[in-house]
Tab-separated table of C-alpha atoms in Angstrom:
chain	number	residue	atom	x	y	z
A	1	UNK	CA	-70.376	19.521	27.603
A	2	UNK	CA	-69.718	17.708	24.360
A	3	UNK	CA	-73.052	18.908	22.755
A	4	UNK	CA	-73.297	21.398	20.033
A	5	UNK	CA	-76.885	22.814	19.736
A	6	UNK	CA	-78.282	24.210	16.268
A	7	UNK	CA	-81.272	26.078	15.331
A	8	UNK	CA	-83.636	26.399	13.454
A	9	UNK	CA	-84.286	22.699	12.564
A	10	UNK	CA	-85.560	23.695	9.158
A	11	UNK	CA	-85.705	27.057	7.151
A	12	UNK	CA	-87.315	28.265	3.886
A	13	UNK	CA	-86.203	31.455	2.233
A	14	UNK	CA	-86.988	33.121	-1.103
A	15	UNK	CA	-83.957	33.271	-3.639
A	16	UNK	CA	-81.944	36.185	-2.832
A	17	UNK	CA	-82.698	35.967	0.910
A	18	UNK	CA	-80.231	35.700	3.709
A	19	UNK	CA	-80.672	32.623	5.832
A	20	UNK	CA	-78.990	32.514	9.132
A	21	UNK	CA	-78.362	29.304	11.232
A	22	UNK	CA	-77.132	29.489	14.641
A	23	UNK	CA	-75.092	27.154	16.890
A	24	UNK	CA	-73.977	27.151	20.542
A	25	UNK	CA	-71.418	25.005	22.477
A	26	UNK	CA	-70.322	24.528	25.923
A	27	UNK	CA	-67.045	22.909	25.792
A	28	UNK	CA	-64.472	25.763	26.159
A	29	UNK	CA	-61.833	23.584	24.705
A	30	UNK	CA	-63.264	23.693	21.383
A	31	UNK	CA	-61.288	25.960	18.984
A	32	UNK	CA	-62.212	24.931	15.627
A	33	UNK	CA	-65.734	25.565	14.210
A	34	UNK	CA	-66.582	24.240	10.708
A	35	UNK	CA	-69.800	24.358	8.850
A	36	UNK	CA	-70.647	21.371	6.446
A	37	UNK	CA	-73.141	21.124	3.775
A	38	UNK	CA	-74.682	17.833	2.894
A	39	UNK	CA	-76.960	17.113	-0.247
A	40	UNK	CA	-79.157	14.158	-0.344
A	41	UNK	CA	-77.250	10.737	-0.770
A	42	UNK	CA	-73.748	12.524	-0.228
A	43	UNK	CA	-71.469	12.835	2.458
A	44	UNK	CA	-70.987	16.262	4.295
A	45	UNK	CA	-68.586	18.674	2.624
A	46	UNK	CA	-66.613	21.335	4.464
A	47	UNK	CA	-68.153	24.785	3.498
A	48	UNK	CA	-66.353	27.213	5.739
A	49	UNK	CA	-64.527	27.150	9.000
A	50	UNK	CA	-63.382	29.594	11.643
A	51	UNK	CA	-60.917	29.602	14.638
A	52	UNK	CA	-61.856	31.812	17.968
A	53	UNK	CA	-59.028	34.195	17.204
A	54	UNK	CA	-61.374	36.145	14.681
A	55	UNK	CA	-64.926	37.275	15.079
A	56	UNK	CA	-65.987	36.843	11.410
A	57	UNK	CA	-64.881	34.945	8.343
A	58	UNK	CA	-66.258	35.346	4.767
A	59	UNK	CA	-65.764	33.067	1.927
A	60	UNK	CA	-67.774	34.207	-1.306
A	61	UNK	CA	-71.377	34.210	-0.126
A	62	UNK	CA	-70.852	32.480	3.076
A	63	UNK	CA	-70.113	34.085	6.426
A	64	UNK	CA	-69.436	32.909	9.888
A	65	UNK	CA	-69.907	35.089	12.846
A	66	UNK	CA	-68.400	33.935	16.075
A	67	UNK	CA	-69.019	35.190	19.541
A	68	UNK	CA	-66.453	33.731	21.814
A	69	UNK	CA	-67.843	35.053	25.102
A	70	UNK	CA	-71.320	33.737	24.315
A	71	UNK	CA	-69.881	30.448	22.937
A	72	UNK	CA	-72.076	30.879	19.933
A	73	UNK	CA	-71.500	30.901	16.242
A	74	UNK	CA	-73.662	31.254	13.115
A	75	UNK	CA	-73.637	30.931	9.417
A	76	UNK	CA	-75.104	33.494	7.014
A	77	UNK	CA	-75.705	32.809	3.184
A	78	UNK	CA	-75.785	35.957	1.125
A	79	UNK	CA	-77.897	36.046	-1.905
A	80	UNK	CA	-79.103	32.519	-1.281
A	81	UNK	CA	-79.709	30.482	-4.545
A	82	UNK	CA	-81.993	27.484	-5.131
A	83	UNK	CA	-78.846	25.310	-5.342
A	84	UNK	CA	-78.061	26.197	-1.749
A	85	UNK	CA	-81.007	23.965	-0.648
A	86	UNK	CA	-79.198	21.441	1.394
A	87	UNK	CA	-78.724	20.289	5.049
A	88	UNK	CA	-76.205	22.505	6.965
A	89	UNK	CA	-74.279	21.042	10.089
A	90	UNK	CA	-72.295	23.089	12.425
A	91	UNK	CA	-69.517	21.260	14.221
A	92	UNK	CA	-66.912	21.951	16.797
A	93	UNK	CA	-63.590	20.347	17.608
A	94	UNK	CA	-60.340	21.096	19.415
A	95	UNK	CA	-57.150	22.155	17.750
A	96	UNK	CA	-55.846	18.642	17.431
A	97	UNK	CA	-58.890	17.216	15.537
A	98	UNK	CA	-60.112	15.272	18.427
A	99	UNK	CA	-63.455	15.554	20.276
A	100	UNK	CA	-65.198	16.407	17.063
A	101	UNK	CA	-68.846	16.803	17.434
A	102	UNK	CA	-71.831	17.776	14.978
A	103	UNK	CA	-74.794	19.767	15.519
A	104	UNK	CA	-78.244	18.062	14.563
A	105	UNK	CA	-78.506	19.972	11.361
A	106	UNK	CA	-80.636	22.696	9.647
A	107	UNK	CA	-82.594	21.729	6.372
A	108	UNK	CA	-82.561	24.803	4.103
A	109	UNK	CA	-84.937	25.139	1.269
A	110	UNK	CA	-84.298	28.219	-1.038
A	111	UNK	CA	-87.398	28.755	-3.150
A	112	UNK	CA	-86.914	29.905	-6.753
B	1	UNK	CA	-57.177	13.953	-6.167
B	2	UNK	CA	-59.349	10.940	-5.367
B	3	UNK	CA	-61.824	11.064	-2.536
B	4	UNK	CA	-62.910	8.889	0.228
B	5	UNK	CA	-64.179	5.590	-1.014
B	6	UNK	CA	-66.576	3.576	0.777
B	7	UNK	CA	-68.328	0.349	-0.260
B	8	UNK	CA	-70.816	-1.004	-0.436
B	9	UNK	CA	-73.271	2.009	-0.933
B	10	UNK	CA	-76.403	0.240	0.347
B	11	UNK	CA	-76.859	-2.831	2.585
B	12	UNK	CA	-80.104	-4.476	3.742
B	13	UNK	CA	-79.780	-7.174	6.458
B	14	UNK	CA	-81.983	-8.930	8.881
B	15	UNK	CA	-81.486	-8.185	12.616
B	16	UNK	CA	-78.881	-10.417	14.276
B	17	UNK	CA	-76.920	-10.658	11.069
B	18	UNK	CA	-73.450	-9.202	10.834
B	19	UNK	CA	-72.280	-6.820	8.259
B	20	UNK	CA	-69.008	-5.031	7.369
B	21	UNK	CA	-68.116	-1.772	5.720
B	22	UNK	CA	-64.952	-0.709	3.907
B	23	UNK	CA	-63.269	2.538	3.723
B	24	UNK	CA	-60.202	3.734	1.643
B	25	UNK	CA	-59.066	7.268	2.851
B	26	UNK	CA	-57.527	9.886	0.754
B	27	UNK	CA	-53.848	9.022	0.199
B	28	UNK	CA	-51.513	10.449	2.760
B	29	UNK	CA	-54.302	11.121	5.234
B	30	UNK	CA	-53.299	9.884	8.818
B	31	UNK	CA	-56.518	10.296	10.500
B	32	UNK	CA	-59.523	8.191	9.836
B	33	UNK	CA	-63.070	8.602	11.213
B	34	UNK	CA	-66.265	6.497	11.298
B	35	UNK	CA	-69.422	8.361	11.827
B	36	UNK	CA	-73.008	7.087	12.333
B	37	UNK	CA	-75.584	9.250	10.830
B	38	UNK	CA	-79.111	8.345	11.859
B	39	UNK	CA	-81.772	9.875	9.432
B	40	UNK	CA	-82.536	13.497	10.418
B	41	UNK	CA	-79.587	13.676	12.636
B	42	UNK	CA	-76.071	15.044	12.552
B	43	UNK	CA	-73.184	12.513	12.266
B	44	UNK	CA	-71.930	10.840	15.474
B	45	UNK	CA	-68.332	9.953	15.848
B	46	UNK	CA	-68.152	6.272	16.485
B	47	UNK	CA	-64.197	5.806	16.413
B	48	UNK	CA	-61.185	7.755	15.275
B	49	UNK	CA	-57.936	6.382	14.140
B	50	UNK	CA	-54.425	8.055	13.851
B	51	UNK	CA	-52.627	5.756	11.531
B	52	UNK	CA	-53.362	2.317	12.850
B	53	UNK	CA	-53.937	3.460	16.446
B	54	UNK	CA	-57.271	4.275	18.059
B	55	UNK	CA	-57.523	7.780	19.246
B	56	UNK	CA	-61.190	7.766	20.398
B	57	UNK	CA	-63.710	4.961	20.593
B	58	UNK	CA	-65.715	6.176	23.496
B	59	UNK	CA	-69.006	6.136	21.637
B	60	UNK	CA	-68.618	2.883	19.798
B	61	UNK	CA	-70.810	0.145	21.091
B	62	UNK	CA	-68.159	-2.314	21.803
B	63	UNK	CA	-70.484	-5.124	22.413
B	64	UNK	CA	-71.420	-5.301	18.728
B	65	UNK	CA	-69.275	-2.814	16.854
B	66	UNK	CA	-65.580	-3.267	15.951
B	67	UNK	CA	-63.166	-1.490	13.636
B	68	UNK	CA	-59.676	-1.816	12.481
B	69	UNK	CA	-57.102	-0.094	10.449
B	70	UNK	CA	-54.556	-2.730	10.389
B	71	UNK	CA	-51.928	-1.098	7.929
B	72	UNK	CA	-52.771	2.368	8.649
B	73	UNK	CA	-54.722	3.053	5.446
B	74	UNK	CA	-57.931	1.042	4.623
B	75	UNK	CA	-60.494	0.482	7.437
B	76	UNK	CA	-63.210	-1.768	8.002
B	77	UNK	CA	-66.264	-1.384	10.430
B	78	UNK	CA	-68.150	-4.373	11.494
B	79	UNK	CA	-71.495	-4.836	13.329
B	80	UNK	CA	-72.352	-8.120	14.876
B	81	UNK	CA	-75.063	-8.818	15.580
B	82	UNK	CA	-77.040	-5.955	14.070
B	83	UNK	CA	-80.009	-4.539	15.763
B	84	UNK	CA	-82.972	-2.581	14.119
B	85	UNK	CA	-81.771	0.678	15.799
B	86	UNK	CA	-78.433	0.391	13.680
B	87	UNK	CA	-80.053	1.413	10.542
B	88	UNK	CA	-78.211	4.586	9.595
B	89	UNK	CA	-75.812	6.081	7.106
B	90	UNK	CA	-72.242	4.894	8.010
B	91	UNK	CA	-69.708	7.666	6.918
B	92	UNK	CA	-66.125	7.345	6.731
B	93	UNK	CA	-63.924	10.693	6.709
B	94	UNK	CA	-60.128	11.323	6.605
B	95	UNK	CA	-57.983	14.256	7.490
B	96	UNK	CA	-54.336	15.079	6.967
B	97	UNK	CA	-53.141	14.541	10.589
B	98	UNK	CA	-54.236	15.468	14.099
B	99	UNK	CA	-52.329	18.836	14.871
B	100	UNK	CA	-51.940	19.843	11.138
B	101	UNK	CA	-52.646	23.201	10.236
B	102	UNK	CA	-55.839	22.068	8.440
B	103	UNK	CA	-58.030	19.687	10.294
B	104	UNK	CA	-60.600	19.635	7.435
B	105	UNK	CA	-62.362	16.211	7.305
B	106	UNK	CA	-63.302	14.730	3.962
B	107	UNK	CA	-66.218	12.345	3.861
B	108	UNK	CA	-67.196	9.576	1.787
B	109	UNK	CA	-70.752	9.245	0.340
B	110	UNK	CA	-71.417	6.666	2.967
B	111	UNK	CA	-73.009	3.207	3.375
B	112	UNK	CA	-76.748	3.174	3.924
B	113	UNK	CA	-77.531	0.176	6.198
B	114	UNK	CA	-81.114	-1.104	6.698
B	115	UNK	CA	-81.745	-3.487	9.320
B	116	UNK	CA	-85.069	-5.365	8.860
């Protein structure tokens, strides 16, 4: 019940494409859903986060879509750039920063 | 604002040896996390501190791993004795406070441990 599932494992898109990464969770106590971006040799960095009171959140080229009834959420990257090539992790936690779990990650490659 | 500092960046040890990692969180952050990230996987929480108290250590292999945050600031994570499967990146993160409006966790660059 603590698991967060993430797909695909890897993704290759052309520059300007819209990669979509999907995550699913089981624990209904989760109510904070961040996405982290990690470059090789670096720690994960928060990209965007959503709480279940909204179905969508946009920040720049990054959009989270959230489906509370299906317990699924996804990350869309608009107009993707080679600099977006990184590993993306979805995560879930409760409102009090506890039970914080990460998905297994998606390695994204954006070709020039 | 200074980020989360970790040292060392890299460590190579033989199995059955001991090793310690150090973390200095962002100033003012009450919550500190240690994660283990095995190559190709997502970070796995080992232990979470709120100030100098342990909030969650359910996934910490307590027979060999220990962690402390004595003064509620810096923290150390120790492995004794190390096993081959402990080879991973150990990430420290900190956040403002449990229950704060923002629960964003800021990560350090990690310590890459190789056990041979």
